[in-house]
Amino acid sequence: MSTPPVENVVIIGTGCAGLTAAIYTARASLNPFVLEGPLPGGQRTTTSEVENFPGFAHGVDGFQLTQQMREQATRFGTRFEQALVQSVDFTSMPRKLVTAERTILARSVIIATGASPRMTGIPGEKELYGGKGVTTCATCDGAFYRKMEVAVIGGGDSAAEEALFLTRFASKVYLVHRRDTLRASKIMADRATSHEKIACVWDSVPVEVMGVKENAVSGLKVKNVKTGAESVLPVKGIFVAIGHIPNTKPFTPALAVDEGGYFVPEAGSQVRTRVPGVYVAGDCSDHVYRQAITAAGMGCQAAIEAERWLAEHHG
Ligand code: NAP
């Protein structure tokens, strides 16, 4: 069997962080090789309008934004392949990335694997996920709930954004939150709580997704944590928006992670890891800012670090 080629830089992930790293390393003539996971374009593709990415005075569609980044990376020679890294060996050089099909060799690696939606784990959620009424993406599935009542679970910016987006279609949107104030930024919280179609269900946790027998959501049982009272919201769609879990498993224990599973970069750097030539960027390591623009910024930092490291050690 012939030895596979050794890549200069392999970038894992095609969200804002990975694509920005690709643009920078491609422009630096490093001929980057990008591995694309199960959600090409990352989480931004599942949001509707992105209003806070600088340069777009009137907002930009999340899918189009990442599509543009991808085209930009391709223009400078980035190569893409669909592959899921299952494990890594960072003990020797070149670094080894193991996918289901083969082992990829790389001098430097930029991990930008993002984070996946957290689920509630309540009965019925798993059974009715995807096409049967439970989803994590209003942009993808909102239009299926025209003139129907739906529920959004969560109290952060994602929940507020999903609820507002759903008002375009649904007749009523219940926003189910376990406390009595939203965690979302003030502007989003104000918009959501003052919207005539959004009914906030405060101090309440979801208990069960109803409708498993019928194979379609018929309601959401919720419990008021202060009174203990249970009630059923008569919804046909349930949008779970309670945060994310970083996609870092295949890289542990080679790289350090915190108790939430997020990569922990070396002191004094946002992107450098304890393994020379291996960098992290975006939502897989950032649990504080988690914005498209900060992910892009980290992708840029990782690319510049990789470029300098390669020049020093493999120039
Ligand atoms: P988040 O800020 O972590 O909020 C998660 C929400 O879900 C919280 O309200 C939390 O309740 C609730 N929650 C967590 N676990 C739960 C459980 N098991 N059962 C019920 N509720 C649960 O996550 P996010 O909204 O996805 O936002 C992530 C980051 O992206 C944030 O930094 C946010 O600002 C950013 N973001 C920005 C925009 C924008 O600017 N347009 C849009 C989306 C996201 P508690 O409040 O009680 O903890």
PDB file of N, CA, C and O in Angstrom, residues 253-307:
ATOM      1  N   PRO A 253      -8.027  11.970  24.372  1.00  0.00           N
ATOM      2  CA  PRO A 253      -7.355  12.899  25.284  1.00  0.00           C
ATOM      3  C   PRO A 253      -6.129  13.605  24.685  1.00  0.00           C
ATOM      4  O   PRO A 253      -5.387  14.235  25.421  1.00  0.00           O
ATOM      5  N   ALA A 254      -5.948  13.509  23.366  1.00  0.00           N
ATOM      6  CA  ALA A 254      -4.761  14.138  22.768  1.00  0.00           C
ATOM      7  C   ALA A 254      -4.700  15.633  23.107  1.00  0.00           C
ATOM      8  O   ALA A 254      -3.636  16.178  23.404  1.00  0.00           O
ATOM      9  N   LEU A 255      -5.869  16.288  23.088  1.00  0.00           N
ATOM     10  CA  LEU A 255      -5.929  17.708  23.431  1.00  0.00           C
ATOM     11  C   LEU A 255      -6.731  17.898  24.721  1.00  0.00           C
ATOM     12  O   LEU A 255      -7.631  17.105  25.011  1.00  0.00           O
ATOM     13  N   ALA A 256      -6.410  18.970  25.437  1.00  0.00           N
ATOM     14  CA  ALA A 256      -7.084  19.222  26.715  1.00  0.00           C
ATOM     15  C   ALA A 256      -8.468  19.830  26.482  1.00  0.00           C
ATOM     16  O   ALA A 256      -8.639  20.696  25.609  1.00  0.00           O
ATOM     17  N   VAL A 257      -9.447  19.340  27.247  1.00  0.00           N
ATOM     18  CA  VAL A 257     -10.797  19.944  27.212  1.00  0.00           C
ATOM     19  C   VAL A 257     -11.221  20.274  28.642  1.00  0.00           C
ATOM     20  O   VAL A 257     -10.719  19.682  29.598  1.00  0.00           O
ATOM     21  N   ASP A 258     -12.166  21.218  28.779  1.00  0.00           N
ATOM     22  CA  ASP A 258     -12.657  21.565  30.116  1.00  0.00           C
ATOM     23  C   ASP A 258     -13.846  20.677  30.475  1.00  0.00           C
ATOM     24  O   ASP A 258     -14.193  19.752  29.723  1.00  0.00           O
ATOM     25  N   GLU A 259     -14.499  20.975  31.599  1.00  0.00           N
ATOM     26  CA  GLU A 259     -15.593  20.099  32.053  1.00  0.00           C
ATOM     27  C   GLU A 259     -16.790  20.121  31.100  1.00  0.00           C
ATOM     28  O   GLU A 259     -17.569  19.164  31.047  1.00  0.00           O
ATOM     29  N   GLY A 260     -16.913  21.194  30.300  1.00  0.00           N
ATOM     30  CA  GLY A 260     -18.003  21.260  29.328  1.00  0.00           C
ATOM     31  C   GLY A 260     -17.627  20.602  27.996  1.00  0.00           C
ATOM     32  O   GLY A 260     -18.448  20.545  27.081  1.00  0.00           O
ATOM     33  N   GLY A 261     -16.384  20.118  27.901  1.00  0.00           N
ATOM     34  CA  GLY A 261     -15.936  19.470  26.666  1.00  0.00           C
ATOM     35  C   GLY A 261     -15.277  20.425  25.679  1.00  0.00           C
ATOM     36  O   GLY A 261     -14.860  20.009  24.595  1.00  0.00           O
ATOM     37  N   TYR A 262     -15.161  21.715  26.029  1.00  0.00           N
ATOM     38  CA  TYR A 262     -14.547  22.692  25.115  1.00  0.00           C
ATOM     39  C   TYR A 262     -13.022  22.583  25.178  1.00  0.00           C
ATOM     40  O   TYR A 262     -12.466  22.344  26.257  1.00  0.00           O
ATOM     41  N   PHE A 263     -12.370  22.750  24.021  1.00  0.00           N
ATOM     42  CA  PHE A 263     -10.910  22.738  24.004  1.00  0.00           C
ATOM     43  C   PHE A 263     -10.387  23.851  24.903  1.00  0.00           C
ATOM     44  O   PHE A 263     -10.950  24.955  24.947  1.00  0.00           O
ATOM     45  N   VAL A 264      -9.273  23.549  25.567  1.00  0.00           N
ATOM     46  CA  VAL A 264      -8.610  24.569  26.391  1.00  0.00           C
ATOM     47  C   VAL A 264      -7.289  24.918  25.707  1.00  0.00           C
ATOM     48  O   VAL A 264      -6.366  24.104  25.691  1.00  0.00           O
ATOM     49  N   PRO A 265      -7.206  26.115  25.109  1.00  0.00           N
ATOM     50  CA  PRO A 265      -5.953  26.479  24.443  1.00  0.00           C
ATOM     51  C   PRO A 265      -4.838  26.757  25.454  1.00  0.00           C
ATOM     52  O   PRO A 265      -5.097  26.900  26.651  1.00  0.00           O
ATOM     53  N   GLU A 266      -3.605  26.830  24.958  1.00  0.00           N
ATOM     54  CA  GLU A 266      -2.465  27.129  25.818  1.00  0.00           C
ATOM     55  C   GLU A 266      -2.593  28.537  26.384  1.00  0.00           C
ATOM     56  O   GLU A 266      -3.156  29.434  25.715  1.00  0.00           O
ATOM     57  N   ALA A 267      -2.055  28.750  27.567  1.00  0.00           N
ATOM     58  CA  ALA A 267      -2.108  30.080  28.182  1.00  0.00           C
ATOM     59  C   ALA A 267      -1.470  31.103  27.247  1.00  0.00           C
ATOM     60  O   ALA A 267      -0.436  30.830  26.624  1.00  0.00           O
ATOM     61  N   GLY A 268      -2.112  32.241  27.125  1.00  0.00           N
ATOM     62  CA  GLY A 268      -1.564  33.315  26.298  1.00  0.00           C
ATOM     63  C   GLY A 268      -1.966  33.230  24.837  1.00  0.00           C
ATOM     64  O   GLY A 268      -1.549  34.059  24.022  1.00  0.00           O
ATOM     65  N   SER A 269      -2.755  32.231  24.481  1.00  0.00           N
ATOM     66  CA  SER A 269      -3.212  32.102  23.097  1.00  0.00           C
ATOM     67  C   SER A 269      -4.660  31.651  23.083  1.00  0.00           C
ATOM     68  O   SER A 269      -5.119  30.954  23.986  1.00  0.00           O
ATOM     69  N   GLN A 270      -5.374  32.047  22.049  1.00  0.00           N
ATOM     70  CA  GLN A 270      -6.771  31.599  21.912  1.00  0.00           C
ATOM     71  C   GLN A 270      -6.852  30.321  21.091  1.00  0.00           C
ATOM     72  O   GLN A 270      -7.865  29.630  21.122  1.00  0.00           O
ATOM     73  N   VAL A 271      -5.800  30.038  20.331  1.00  0.00           N
ATOM     74  CA  VAL A 271      -5.906  28.970  19.337  1.00  0.00           C
ATOM     75  C   VAL A 271      -4.825  27.890  19.423  1.00  0.00           C
ATOM     76  O   VAL A 271      -4.986  26.808  18.858  1.00  0.00           O
ATOM     77  N   ARG A 272      -3.725  28.179  20.133  1.00  0.00           N
ATOM     78  CA  ARG A 272      -2.621  27.224  20.206  1.00  0.00           C
ATOM     79  C   ARG A 272      -2.966  26.108  21.199  1.00  0.00           C
ATOM     80  O   ARG A 272      -3.529  26.389  22.265  1.00  0.00           O
ATOM     81  N   THR A 273      -2.641  24.867  20.862  1.00  0.00           N
ATOM     82  CA  THR A 273      -2.877  23.761  21.801  1.00  0.00           C
ATOM     83  C   THR A 273      -1.530  23.278  22.327  1.00  0.00           C
ATOM     84  O   THR A 273      -0.477  23.767  21.917  1.00  0.00           O
ATOM     85  N   ARG A 274      -1.583  22.258  23.195  1.00  0.00           N
ATOM     86  CA  ARG A 274      -0.326  21.745  23.749  1.00  0.00           C
ATOM     87  C   ARG A 274       0.464  20.941  22.714  1.00  0.00           C
ATOM     88  O   ARG A 274       1.616  20.601  22.931  1.00  0.00           O
ATOM     89  N   VAL A 275      -0.169  20.609  21.579  1.00  0.00           N
ATOM     90  CA  VAL A 275       0.525  19.870  20.519  1.00  0.00           C
ATOM     91  C   VAL A 275       1.037  20.869  19.468  1.00  0.00           C
ATOM     92  O   VAL A 275       0.235  21.570  18.843  1.00  0.00           O
ATOM     93  N   PRO A 276       2.350  20.949  19.296  1.00  0.00           N
ATOM     94  CA  PRO A 276       2.890  21.895  18.313  1.00  0.00           C
ATOM     95  C   PRO A 276       2.285  21.689  16.923  1.00  0.00           C
ATOM     96  O   PRO A 276       2.166  20.545  16.449  1.00  0.00           O
ATOM     97  N   GLY A 277       1.871  22.782  16.296  1.00  0.00           N
ATOM     98  CA  GLY A 277       1.315  22.700  14.942  1.00  0.00           C
ATOM     99  C   GLY A 277      -0.168  22.352  14.897  1.00  0.00           C
ATOM    100  O   GLY A 277      -0.745  22.281  13.816  1.00  0.00           O
ATOM    101  N   VAL A 278      -0.776  22.147  16.052  1.00  0.00           N
ATOM    102  CA  VAL A 278      -2.217  21.833  16.088  1.00  0.00           C
ATOM    103  C   VAL A 278      -2.959  22.990  16.769  1.00  0.00           C
ATOM    104  O   VAL A 278      -2.595  23.393  17.880  1.00  0.00           O
ATOM    105  N   TYR A 279      -3.975  23.505  16.080  1.00  0.00           N
ATOM    106  CA  TYR A 279      -4.687  24.698  16.557  1.00  0.00           C
ATOM    107  C   TYR A 279      -6.191  24.429  16.624  1.00  0.00           C
ATOM    108  O   TYR A 279      -6.698  23.547  15.922  1.00  0.00           O
ATOM    109  N   VAL A 280      -6.870  25.210  17.440  1.00  0.00           N
ATOM    110  CA  VAL A 280      -8.333  25.090  17.540  1.00  0.00           C
ATOM    111  C   VAL A 280      -8.949  26.463  17.286  1.00  0.00           C
ATOM    112  O   VAL A 280      -8.327  27.492  17.566  1.00  0.00           O
ATOM    113  N   ALA A 281     -10.162  26.467  16.735  1.00  0.00           N
ATOM    114  CA  ALA A 281     -10.806  27.753  16.418  1.00  0.00           C
ATOM    115  C   ALA A 281     -12.321  27.606  16.408  1.00  0.00           C
ATOM    116  O   ALA A 281     -12.855  26.557  16.032  1.00  0.00           O
ATOM    117  N   GLY A 282     -12.992  28.651  16.846  1.00  0.00           N
ATOM    118  CA  GLY A 282     -14.454  28.676  16.766  1.00  0.00           C
ATOM    119  C   GLY A 282     -15.157  28.032  17.952  1.00  0.00           C
ATOM    120  O   GLY A 282     -14.583  27.882  19.035  1.00  0.00           O
ATOM    121  N   ASP A 283     -16.387  27.612  17.724  1.00  0.00           N
ATOM    122  CA  ASP A 283     -17.267  27.169  18.812  1.00  0.00           C
ATOM    123  C   ASP A 283     -16.806  25.895  19.516  1.00  0.00           C
ATOM    124  O   ASP A 283     -17.336  25.569  20.579  1.00  0.00           O
ATOM    125  N   CYS A 284     -15.856  25.143  18.946  1.00  0.00           N
ATOM    126  CA  CYS A 284     -15.371  23.953  19.652  1.00  0.00           C
ATOM    127  C   CYS A 284     -14.489  24.340  20.825  1.00  0.00           C
ATOM    128  O   CYS A 284     -14.227  23.518  21.703  1.00  0.00           O
ATOM    129  N   SER A 285     -14.022  25.600  20.849  1.00  0.00           N
ATOM    130  CA  SER A 285     -13.188  25.995  21.982  1.00  0.00           C
ATOM    131  C   SER A 285     -13.690  27.270  22.659  1.00  0.00           C
ATOM    132  O   SER A 285     -13.241  27.610  23.738  1.00  0.00           O
ATOM    133  N   ASP A 286     -14.624  27.954  22.035  1.00  0.00           N
ATOM    134  CA  ASP A 286     -15.090  29.233  22.586  1.00  0.00           C
ATOM    135  C   ASP A 286     -16.490  29.083  23.173  1.00  0.00           C
ATOM    136  O   ASP A 286     -17.460  28.936  22.439  1.00  0.00           O
ATOM    137  N   HIS A 287     -16.583  29.107  24.492  1.00  0.00           N
ATOM    138  CA  HIS A 287     -17.922  29.032  25.083  1.00  0.00           C
ATOM    139  C   HIS A 287     -18.351  30.390  25.640  1.00  0.00           C
ATOM    140  O   HIS A 287     -19.345  30.492  26.346  1.00  0.00           O
ATOM    141  N   VAL A 288     -17.607  31.403  25.310  1.00  0.00           N
ATOM    142  CA  VAL A 288     -17.922  32.728  25.839  1.00  0.00           C
ATOM    143  C   VAL A 288     -18.606  33.606  24.779  1.00  0.00           C
ATOM    144  O   VAL A 288     -19.709  34.098  24.978  1.00  0.00           O
ATOM    145  N   TYR A 289     -17.957  33.771  23.650  1.00  0.00           N
ATOM    146  CA  TYR A 289     -18.475  34.717  22.647  1.00  0.00           C
ATOM    147  C   TYR A 289     -19.367  34.026  21.617  1.00  0.00           C
ATOM    148  O   TYR A 289     -20.440  34.511  21.296  1.00  0.00           O
ATOM    149  N   ARG A 290     -18.882  32.946  21.041  1.00  0.00           N
ATOM    150  CA  ARG A 290     -19.665  32.093  20.138  1.00  0.00           C
ATOM    151  C   ARG A 290     -20.405  32.833  19.023  1.00  0.00           C
ATOM    152  O   ARG A 290     -21.579  32.572  18.751  1.00  0.00           O
ATOM    153  N   GLN A 291     -19.755  33.756  18.419  1.00  0.00           N
ATOM    154  CA  GLN A 291     -20.356  34.524  17.322  1.00  0.00           C
ATOM    155  C   GLN A 291     -19.683  34.139  16.005  1.00  0.00           C
ATOM    156  O   GLN A 291     -18.536  33.681  15.990  1.00  0.00           O
ATOM    157  N   ALA A 292     -20.384  34.379  14.901  1.00  0.00           N
ATOM    158  CA  ALA A 292     -19.796  34.097  13.586  1.00  0.00           C
ATOM    159  C   ALA A 292     -18.512  34.902  13.410  1.00  0.00           C
ATOM    160  O   ALA A 292     -17.491  34.382  12.928  1.00  0.00           O
ATOM    161  N   ILE A 293     -18.545  36.145  13.828  1.00  0.00           N
ATOM    162  CA  ILE A 293     -17.384  37.012  13.625  1.00  0.00           C
ATOM    163  C   ILE A 293     -16.208  36.609  14.515  1.00  0.00           C
ATOM    164  O   ILE A 293     -15.055  36.672  14.093  1.00  0.00           O
ATOM    165  N   THR A 294     -16.478  36.155  15.748  1.00  0.00           N
ATOM    166  CA  THR A 294     -15.374  35.733  16.612  1.00  0.00           C
ATOM    167  C   THR A 294     -14.809  34.398  16.128  1.00  0.00           C
ATOM    168  O   THR A 294     -13.604  34.161  16.201  1.00  0.00           O
ATOM    169  N   ALA A 295     -15.685  33.528  15.622  1.00  0.00           N
ATOM    170  CA  ALA A 295     -15.211  32.257  15.068  1.00  0.00           C
ATOM    171  C   ALA A 295     -14.311  32.533  13.861  1.00  0.00           C
ATOM    172  O   ALA A 295     -13.235  31.940  13.711  1.00  0.00           O
ATOM    173  N   ALA A 296     -14.749  33.458  13.011  1.00  0.00           N
ATOM    174  CA  ALA A 296     -13.927  33.821  11.840  1.00  0.00           C
ATOM    175  C   ALA A 296     -12.588  34.385  12.298  1.00  0.00           C
ATOM    176  O   ALA A 296     -11.536  34.042  11.748  1.00  0.00           O
ATOM    177  N   GLY A 297     -12.616  35.211  13.332  1.00  0.00           N
ATOM    178  CA  GLY A 297     -11.381  35.791  13.862  1.00  0.00           C
ATOM    179  C   GLY A 297     -10.434  34.718  14.375  1.00  0.00           C
ATOM    180  O   GLY A 297      -9.222  34.773  14.130  1.00  0.00           O
ATOM    181  N   MET A 298     -10.980  33.728  15.063  1.00  0.00           N
ATOM    182  CA  MET A 298     -10.137  32.639  15.572  1.00  0.00           C
ATOM    183  C   MET A 298      -9.580  31.798  14.426  1.00  0.00           C
ATOM    184  O   MET A 298      -8.444  31.321  14.483  1.00  0.00           O
ATOM    185  N   GLY A 299     -10.387  31.609  13.391  1.00  0.00           N
ATOM    186  CA  GLY A 299      -9.909  30.868  12.212  1.00  0.00           C
ATOM    187  C   GLY A 299      -8.724  31.582  11.588  1.00  0.00           C
ATOM    188  O   GLY A 299      -7.735  30.955  11.170  1.00  0.00           O
ATOM    189  N   CYS A 300      -8.803  32.905  11.545  1.00  0.00           N
ATOM    190  CA  CYS A 300      -7.717  33.726  11.005  1.00  0.00           C
ATOM    191  C   CYS A 300      -6.460  33.592  11.873  1.00  0.00           C
ATOM    192  O   CYS A 300      -5.353  33.374  11.364  1.00  0.00           O
ATOM    193  N   GLN A 301      -6.651  33.663  13.191  1.00  0.00           N
ATOM    194  CA  GLN A 301      -5.502  33.524  14.104  1.00  0.00           C
ATOM    195  C   GLN A 301      -4.829  32.165  13.931  1.00  0.00           C
ATOM    196  O   GLN A 301      -3.603  32.068  13.868  1.00  0.00           O
ATOM    197  N   ALA A 302      -5.655  31.120  13.871  1.00  0.00           N
ATOM    198  CA  ALA A 302      -5.114  29.763  13.742  1.00  0.00           C
ATOM    199  C   ALA A 302      -4.331  29.621  12.437  1.00  0.00           C
ATOM    200  O   ALA A 302      -3.261  29.006  12.396  1.00  0.00           O
ATOM    201  N   ALA A 303      -4.868  30.212  11.371  1.00  0.00           N
ATOM    202  CA  ALA A 303      -4.195  30.126  10.063  1.00  0.00           C
ATOM    203  C   ALA A 303      -2.834  30.821  10.103  1.00  0.00           C
ATOM    204  O   ALA A 303      -1.835  30.293   9.599  1.00  0.00           O
ATOM    205  N   ILE A 304      -2.790  31.993  10.717  1.00  0.00           N
ATOM    206  CA  ILE A 304      -1.519  32.741  10.792  1.00  0.00           C
ATOM    207  C   ILE A 304      -0.509  31.984  11.662  1.00  0.00           C
ATOM    208  O   ILE A 304       0.668  31.869  11.323  1.00  0.00           O
ATOM    209  N   GLU A 305      -1.011  31.411  12.759  1.00  0.00           N
ATOM    210  CA  GLU A 305      -0.122  30.610  13.627  1.00  0.00           C
ATOM    211  C   GLU A 305       0.423  29.403  12.855  1.00  0.00           C
ATOM    212  O   GLU A 305       1.604  29.092  12.934  1.00  0.00           O
ATOM    213  N   ALA A 306      -0.448  28.721  12.134  1.00  0.00           N
ATOM    214  CA  ALA A 306      -0.024  27.531  11.387  1.00  0.00           C
ATOM    215  C   ALA A 306       1.011  27.912  10.323  1.00  0.00           C
ATOM    216  O   ALA A 306       2.015  27.218  10.133  1.00  0.00           O
ATOM    217  N   GLU A 307       0.738  29.006   9.654  1.00  0.00           N
ATOM    218  CA  GLU A 307       1.651  29.480   8.596  1.00  0.00           C
ATOM    219  C   GLU A 307       3.047  29.750   9.179  1.00  0.00           C
ATOM    220  O   GLU A 307       4.059  29.304   8.630  1.00  0.00           O
TER     221      GLU A 307
END
